PDB file of C-alpha atoms and ligand atoms in Angstrom:
ATOM      1  CA  UNK M 109     241.994 -30.309  15.423  1.00 78.00           C
ATOM      2  CA  UNK M 110     241.711 -26.205  15.474  1.00 88.00           C
ATOM      3  CA  UNK M 111     242.870 -25.123  18.939  1.00 89.00           C
ATOM      4  CA  UNK M 112     244.365 -27.235  21.748  1.00 90.00           C
ATOM      5  CA  UNK M 113     243.764 -26.220  25.429  1.00 92.00           C
ATOM      6  CA  UNK M 114     246.442 -26.709  27.939  1.00 89.00           C
ATOM      7  CA  UNK M 115     245.794 -25.661  31.611  1.00 89.00           C
ATOM      8  CA  UNK M 116     244.118 -22.179  30.849  1.00 89.00           C
ATOM      9  CA  UNK M 117     246.390 -21.794  28.052  1.00 89.00           C
ATOM     10  CA  UNK M 118     244.588 -22.146  24.614  1.00 92.00           C
ATOM     11  CA  UNK M 119     246.991 -22.604  21.247  1.00 94.00           C
ATOM     12  CA  UNK M 120     245.009 -21.689  17.913  1.00 96.00           C
ATOM     13  CA  UNK M 121     246.354 -23.262  14.609  1.00 97.00           C
ATOM     14  CA  UNK M 122     248.786 -21.178  12.867  1.00 97.00           C
ATOM     15  CA  UNK M 123     249.963 -23.459   9.973  1.00 98.00           C
ATOM     16  CA  UNK M 124     247.548 -26.565   9.040  1.00 98.00           C
ATOM     17  CA  UNK M 125     249.484 -29.912   8.075  1.00 97.00           C
ATOM     18  CA  UNK M 126     248.597 -29.440   4.247  1.00 98.00           C
ATOM     19  CA  UNK M 127     250.214 -25.823   4.251  1.00 98.00           C
ATOM     20  CA  UNK M 128     253.198 -27.381   5.877  1.00 98.00           C
ATOM     21  CA  UNK M 129     253.100 -30.087   3.530  1.00 98.00           C
ATOM     22  CA  UNK M 130     253.037 -28.129   0.472  1.00 98.00           C
ATOM     23  CA  UNK M 131     255.727 -25.328   1.861  1.00 98.00           C
ATOM     24  CA  UNK M 132     258.213 -28.661   2.283  1.00 98.00           C
ATOM     25  CA  UNK M 133     257.637 -29.956  -1.203  1.00 98.00           C
ATOM     26  CA  UNK M 134     258.806 -26.695  -2.466  1.00 98.00           C
ATOM     27  CA  UNK M 135     261.742 -26.450  -0.131  1.00 98.00           C
ATOM     28  CA  UNK M 136     262.900 -29.868  -1.299  1.00 98.00           C
ATOM     29  CA  UNK M 137     262.487 -29.032  -4.852  1.00 98.00           C
ATOM     30  CA  UNK M 138     264.555 -25.914  -4.372  1.00 98.00           C
ATOM     31  CA  UNK M 139     267.163 -28.241  -2.315  1.00 98.00           C
ATOM     32  CA  UNK M 140     267.371 -30.577  -5.560  1.00 98.00           C
ATOM     33  CA  UNK M 141     268.109 -28.343  -7.618  1.00 98.00           C
ATOM     34  CA  UNK M 142     270.800 -26.556  -5.454  1.00 98.00           C
ATOM     35  CA  UNK M 143     272.777 -29.828  -4.453  1.00 98.00           C
ATOM     36  CA  UNK M 144     272.116 -31.159  -8.253  1.00 97.00           C
ATOM     37  CA  UNK M 145     275.371 -33.933  -8.637  1.00 97.00           C
ATOM     38  CA  UNK M 146     276.305 -33.765  -4.849  1.00 97.00           C
ATOM     39  CA  UNK M 147     275.338 -35.841  -1.787  1.00 98.00           C
ATOM     40  CA  UNK M 148     274.593 -33.282   0.833  1.00 98.00           C
ATOM     41  CA  UNK M 149     274.726 -34.505   4.616  1.00 98.00           C
ATOM     42  CA  UNK M 150     271.425 -33.120   6.248  1.00 98.00           C
ATOM     43  CA  UNK M 151     272.165 -32.390   9.855  1.00 98.00           C
ATOM     44  CA  UNK M 152     269.277 -32.219  12.073  1.00 97.00           C
ATOM     45  CA  UNK M 153     269.346 -30.113  15.727  1.00 96.00           C
ATOM     46  CA  UNK M 154     267.633 -32.209  17.991  1.00 95.00           C
ATOM     47  CA  UNK M 155     264.542 -32.577  19.529  1.00 93.00           C
ATOM     48  CA  UNK M 156     262.636 -30.074  17.789  1.00 95.00           C
ATOM     49  CA  UNK M 157     263.651 -30.727  14.045  1.00 97.00           C
ATOM     50  CA  UNK M 158     263.175 -34.682  14.122  1.00 97.00           C
ATOM     51  CA  UNK M 159     259.788 -34.462  11.971  1.00 98.00           C
ATOM     52  CA  UNK M 160     260.460 -31.433   9.691  1.00 98.00           C
ATOM     53  CA  UNK M 161     263.956 -33.529   9.060  1.00 98.00           C
ATOM     54  CA  UNK M 162     261.905 -36.443   8.037  1.00 98.00           C
ATOM     55  CA  UNK M 163     259.233 -34.874   5.936  1.00 98.00           C
ATOM     56  CA  UNK M 164     261.909 -32.730   4.431  1.00 98.00           C
ATOM     57  CA  UNK M 165     264.399 -35.633   3.300  1.00 98.00           C
ATOM     58  CA  UNK M 166     261.863 -37.532   2.118  1.00 98.00           C
ATOM     59  CA  UNK M 167     260.474 -34.806  -0.454  1.00 98.00           C
ATOM     60  CA  UNK M 168     264.113 -34.240  -1.132  1.00 98.00           C
ATOM     61  CA  UNK M 169     264.358 -37.813  -2.741  1.00 97.00           C
ATOM     62  CA  UNK M 170     267.880 -37.828  -4.137  1.00 97.00           C
ATOM     63  CA  UNK M 171     270.745 -39.430  -2.460  1.00 98.00           C
ATOM     64  CA  UNK M 172     271.918 -37.539   0.560  1.00 98.00           C
ATOM     65  CA  UNK M 173     273.183 -38.627   4.461  1.00 98.00           C
ATOM     66  CA  UNK M 174     271.389 -37.483   7.829  1.00 98.00           C
ATOM     67  CA  UNK M 175     273.095 -36.895  11.057  1.00 97.00           C
ATOM     68  CA  UNK M 176     271.804 -34.774  14.063  1.00 96.00           C
ATOM     69  CA  UNK M 177     273.098 -32.699  16.849  1.00 94.00           C
ATOM     70  CA  UNK M 178     271.509 -32.460  20.017  1.00 93.00           C
ATOM     71  CA  UNK M 179     271.504 -29.298  21.660  1.00 87.00           C
ATOM     72  CA  UNK M 180     269.286 -27.547  24.589  1.00 76.00           C
ATOM     73  CA  UNK M 181     269.059 -24.041  24.936  1.00 71.00           C
ATOM     74  CA  UNK M 182     265.483 -23.919  26.675  1.00 61.00           C
ATOM     75  CA  UNK M 183     264.995 -26.843  28.541  1.00 58.00           C
ATOM     76  CA  UNK M 184     261.432 -26.673  29.930  1.00 60.00           C
ATOM     77  CA  UNK M 185     261.468 -22.619  30.043  1.00 61.00           C
ATOM     78  CA  UNK M 186     259.566 -20.768  27.959  1.00 58.00           C
ATOM     79  CA  UNK M 187     262.320 -18.362  26.972  1.00 59.00           C
ATOM     80  CA  UNK M 188     265.852 -19.129  25.987  1.00 59.00           C
ATOM     81  CA  UNK M 189     268.398 -19.449  28.814  1.00 60.00           C
ATOM     82  CA  UNK M 190     270.922 -17.486  26.496  1.00 67.00           C
ATOM     83  CA  UNK M 191     273.358 -20.572  26.907  1.00 78.00           C
ATOM     84  CA  UNK M 192     273.384 -23.493  24.439  1.00 85.00           C
ATOM     85  CA  UNK M 193     274.391 -26.950  25.560  1.00 85.00           C
ATOM     86  CA  UNK M 194     275.584 -29.254  23.277  1.00 90.00           C
ATOM     87  CA  UNK M 195     274.419 -32.658  24.236  1.00 91.00           C
ATOM     88  CA  UNK M 196     275.535 -35.170  21.263  1.00 91.00           C
ATOM     89  CA  UNK M 197     278.293 -34.679  18.774  1.00 88.00           C
ATOM     90  CA  UNK M 198     277.829 -35.803  15.057  1.00 90.00           C
ATOM     91  CA  UNK M 199     278.697 -39.399  14.110  1.00 89.00           C
ATOM     92  CA  UNK M 200     280.172 -38.365  10.464  1.00 88.00           C
ATOM     93  CA  UNK M 201     283.078 -36.582   9.176  1.00 92.00           C
ATOM     94  CA  UNK M 202     282.229 -32.870   7.698  1.00 94.00           C
ATOM     95  CA  UNK M 203     285.342 -31.935   6.374  1.00 96.00           C
ATOM     96  CA  UNK M 204     284.918 -30.908   2.491  1.00 97.00           C
ATOM     97  CA  UNK M 205     281.230 -32.078   2.587  1.00 98.00           C
ATOM     98  CA  UNK M 206     278.270 -29.865   1.804  1.00 98.00           C
ATOM     99  CA  UNK M 207     276.115 -29.263   5.121  1.00 98.00           C
ATOM    100  CA  UNK M 208     272.433 -28.488   5.252  1.00 98.00           C
ATOM    101  CA  UNK M 209     271.716 -27.726   9.019  1.00 98.00           C
ATOM    102  CA  UNK M 210     267.730 -28.259   9.967  1.00 98.00           C
ATOM    103  CA  UNK M 211     265.973 -26.473  12.236  1.00 98.00           C
ATOM    104  CA  UNK M 212     262.443 -26.387  13.024  1.00 98.00           C
ATOM    105  CA  UNK M 213     262.423 -22.992  14.269  1.00 97.00           C
ATOM    106  CA  UNK M 214     265.046 -19.758  14.563  1.00 97.00           C
ATOM    107  CA  UNK M 215     264.406 -17.813  17.532  1.00 94.00           C
ATOM    108  CA  UNK M 216     266.604 -15.465  18.661  1.00 92.00           C
ATOM    109  CA  UNK M 217     269.570 -17.315  16.232  1.00 94.00           C
ATOM    110  CA  UNK M 218     271.587 -18.222  19.165  1.00 92.00           C
ATOM    111  CA  UNK M 219     271.551 -22.481  18.443  1.00 93.00           C
ATOM    112  CA  UNK M 220     272.692 -21.368  14.819  1.00 94.00           C
ATOM    113  CA  UNK M 221     275.076 -19.105  15.397  1.00 93.00           C
ATOM    114  CA  UNK M 222     276.867 -21.835  18.149  1.00 92.00           C
ATOM    115  CA  UNK M 223     276.489 -24.859  15.736  1.00 93.00           C
ATOM    116  CA  UNK M 224     277.836 -22.749  12.544  1.00 92.00           C
ATOM    117  CA  UNK M 225     280.754 -21.802  14.812  1.00 90.00           C
ATOM    118  CA  UNK M 226     281.160 -25.401  15.972  1.00 91.00           C
ATOM    119  CA  UNK M 227     281.073 -26.959  12.184  1.00 93.00           C
ATOM    120  CA  UNK M 228     283.281 -23.969  10.937  1.00 91.00           C
ATOM    121  CA  UNK M 229     286.185 -25.887  12.838  1.00 91.00           C
ATOM    122  CA  UNK M 230     285.807 -29.159  10.516  1.00 92.00           C
ATOM    123  CA  UNK M 231     286.141 -27.270   7.127  1.00 95.00           C
ATOM    124  CA  UNK M 232     283.006 -28.823   5.345  1.00 97.00           C
ATOM    125  CA  UNK M 233     282.815 -27.740   2.039  1.00 98.00           C
ATOM    126  CA  UNK M 234     279.799 -25.981   2.224  1.00 97.00           C
ATOM    127  CA  UNK M 235     277.108 -24.849   4.858  1.00 97.00           C
ATOM    128  CA  UNK M 236     273.702 -23.687   4.330  1.00 98.00           C
ATOM    129  CA  UNK M 237     270.738 -23.485   6.938  1.00 98.00           C
ATOM    130  CA  UNK M 238     267.385 -24.423   6.358  1.00 98.00           C
ATOM    131  CA  UNK M 239     264.711 -23.545   9.130  1.00 98.00           C
ATOM    132  CA  UNK M 240     260.721 -24.696   9.127  1.00 98.00           C
ATOM    133  CA  UNK M 241     259.797 -21.482  11.028  1.00 98.00           C
ATOM    134  CA  UNK M 242     261.693 -17.880  11.497  1.00 98.00           C
ATOM    135  CA  UNK M 243     260.722 -15.426  13.886  1.00 97.00           C
ATOM    136  CA  UNK M 244     262.342 -12.312  12.407  1.00 95.00           C
ATOM    137  CA  UNK M 245     261.237  -9.730  15.067  1.00 95.00           C
ATOM    138  CA  UNK M 246     263.307 -12.160  17.882  1.00 94.00           C
ATOM    139  CA  UNK M 247     266.436 -12.445  15.963  1.00 93.00           C
ATOM    140  CA  UNK M 248     269.427 -11.437  18.257  1.00 92.00           C
ATOM    141  CA  UNK M 249     272.294 -13.223  16.745  1.00 90.00           C
ATOM    142  CA  UNK M 250     273.665 -12.493  13.352  1.00 85.00           C
ATOM    143  CA  UNK M 251     272.627 -15.571  11.875  1.00 87.00           C
ATOM    144  CA  UNK M 252     272.097 -16.343   8.292  1.00 89.00           C
ATOM    145  CA  UNK M 253     269.479 -18.630   7.252  1.00 96.00           C
ATOM    146  CA  UNK M 254     269.542 -19.853   3.738  1.00 98.00           C
ATOM    147  CA  UNK M 255     265.785 -21.468   3.488  1.00 98.00           C
ATOM    148  CA  UNK M 256     262.708 -20.028   5.771  1.00 98.00           C
ATOM    149  CA  UNK M 257     259.520 -22.176   5.524  1.00 98.00           C
ATOM    150  CA  UNK M 258     257.452 -19.755   7.066  1.00 98.00           C
ATOM    151  CA  UNK M 259     258.098 -16.439   9.022  1.00 98.00           C
ATOM    152  CA  UNK M 260     255.896 -16.293  12.030  1.00 97.00           C
ATOM    153  CA  UNK M 261     254.840 -13.588  14.925  1.00 95.00           C
ATOM    154  CA  UNK M 262     257.589 -13.733  17.865  1.00 95.00           C
ATOM    155  CA  UNK M 263     254.986 -16.072  19.790  1.00 94.00           C
ATOM    156  CA  UNK M 264     255.104 -19.496  21.273  1.00 94.00           C
ATOM    157  CA  UNK M 265     253.970 -22.083  19.018  1.00 97.00           C
ATOM    158  CA  UNK M 266     253.902 -26.032  19.585  1.00 97.00           C
ATOM    159  CA  UNK M 267     253.475 -28.751  17.133  1.00 98.00           C
ATOM    160  CA  UNK M 268     255.241 -30.505  14.477  1.00 98.00           C
ATOM    161  CA  UNK M 269     258.337 -31.150  16.837  1.00 98.00           C
ATOM    162  CA  UNK M 270     257.963 -27.838  18.714  1.00 97.00           C
ATOM    163  CA  UNK M 271     257.422 -28.870  22.299  1.00 96.00           C
ATOM    164  CA  UNK M 272     255.594 -27.400  25.332  1.00 94.00           C
ATOM    165  CA  UNK M 273     257.388 -29.111  28.192  1.00 91.00           C
ATOM    166  CA  UNK M 274     258.547 -31.593  26.060  1.00 92.00           C
ATOM    167  CA  UNK M 275     254.791 -32.614  25.207  1.00 95.00           C
ATOM    168  CA  UNK M 276     252.562 -31.411  21.899  1.00 96.00           C
ATOM    169  CA  UNK M 277     255.794 -32.195  19.631  1.00 97.00           C
ATOM    170  CA  UNK M 278     253.496 -35.165  17.621  1.00 97.00           C
ATOM    171  CA  UNK M 279     250.537 -32.580  16.457  1.00 97.00           C
ATOM    172  CA  UNK M 280     250.424 -32.725  13.137  1.00 97.00           C
ATOM    173  CA  UNK M 281     249.964 -28.751  12.665  1.00 98.00           C
ATOM    174  CA  UNK M 282     251.457 -25.739  14.249  1.00 98.00           C
ATOM    175  CA  UNK M 283     249.603 -24.035  17.056  1.00 97.00           C
ATOM    176  CA  UNK M 284     250.164 -20.557  18.354  1.00 96.00           C
ATOM    177  CA  UNK M 285     249.572 -19.509  22.141  1.00 92.00           C
ATOM    178  CA  UNK M 286     246.496 -17.398  22.188  1.00 90.00           C
ATOM    179  CA  UNK M 287     246.978 -13.623  23.287  1.00 80.00           C
ATOM    180  CA  UNK M 288     245.355 -12.164  25.946  1.00 64.00           C
ATOM    181  CA  UNK M 289     242.985  -9.312  24.906  1.00 57.00           C
TER     182      UNK M 289
HETATM  183  C1  LIG X  27     264.634 -24.874  20.085  1.00 92.01           C
HETATM  184  C2  LIG X  27     264.349 -24.945  18.826  1.00 92.01           C
HETATM  185  C3  LIG X  27     265.716 -24.336  17.834  1.00 92.01           C
HETATM  186  C4  LIG X  27     266.060 -23.243  19.319  1.00 92.01           C
HETATM  187  C5  LIG X  27     265.668 -21.880  18.550  1.00 92.01           C
HETATM  188  O1  LIG X  27     265.274 -25.904  20.814  1.00 92.01           O
HETATM  189  O2  LIG X  27     264.344 -26.478  18.359  1.00 92.01           O
HETATM  190  O3  LIG X  27     266.770 -25.180  18.215  1.00 92.01           O
HETATM  191  O4  LIG X  27     265.339 -23.480  20.466  1.00 92.01           O
HETATM  192  O5  LIG X  27     265.735 -21.087  19.398  1.00 92.01           O
HETATM  193  P1  LIG X  27     267.251 -19.890  19.248  1.00 92.01           P
HETATM  194  O6  LIG X  27     267.247 -19.533  17.653  1.00 92.01           O
HETATM  195  O7  LIG X  27     266.624 -18.741  20.452  1.00 92.01           O
HETATM  196  O8  LIG X  27     268.471 -20.653  19.622  1.00 92.01           O
HETATM  197  P2  LIG X  27     265.299 -25.901  22.291  1.00 92.01           P
HETATM  198  O9  LIG X  27     266.642 -25.390  22.828  1.00 92.01           O
HETATM  199  O10 LIG X  27     263.674 -25.373  22.897  1.00 92.01           O
HETATM  200  O11 LIG X  27     265.408 -27.985  22.318  1.00 92.01           O
HETATM  201  P3  LIG X  27     264.302 -28.847  21.435  1.00 92.01           P
HETATM  202  O12 LIG X  27     264.806 -28.482  20.038  1.00 92.01           O
HETATM  203  O13 LIG X  27     264.906 -30.240  22.185  1.00 92.01           O
HETATM  204  O14 LIG X  27     262.643 -28.407  21.896  1.00 92.01           O
END
């Protein structure tokens, strides 16, 4: 599927599934080296991260634990409201643990900054952030992303966990809204 039509909008392919899969293998190999001998906790930020999280931990392959936060900043809007809501807390204890925060996309950086502040209160041993996608031109907050899959332009993307009004998360590739010329 090279494009997706939603109403009058056309989304063109940005990252085909093979390219995503290959990059995740590289990221996972890097994490295996960096976390050798440790048992990290992968912490996914729902909903968007669920597919990336699943593929990443399978490729990681080593001993690890998994938990999720659920946040909402965008709701069904295309632009961030600027306010983050915590909809689900962690179930695990993070004190003294090595944490890998897993995001599908970092846009303004607001969500990651919010999570990092929340987690810092519980004194983990270490916290790093991995995001499949980063929009460098959209960053507004001082968010440090340790592992980045792809830097992409500041355009609306769907697929591979990313939604348009809660739909299209189950597309295997990532698509970008075609700009009008
Ligand atoms: C998206 C995405 C990130 C966040 C990134 O979540 O999954 O968590 O926005 O944007 P930011 O860097 O500007 O904070 P969203 O609130 O759309 O919820 P979802 O994951 O359920 O789609």
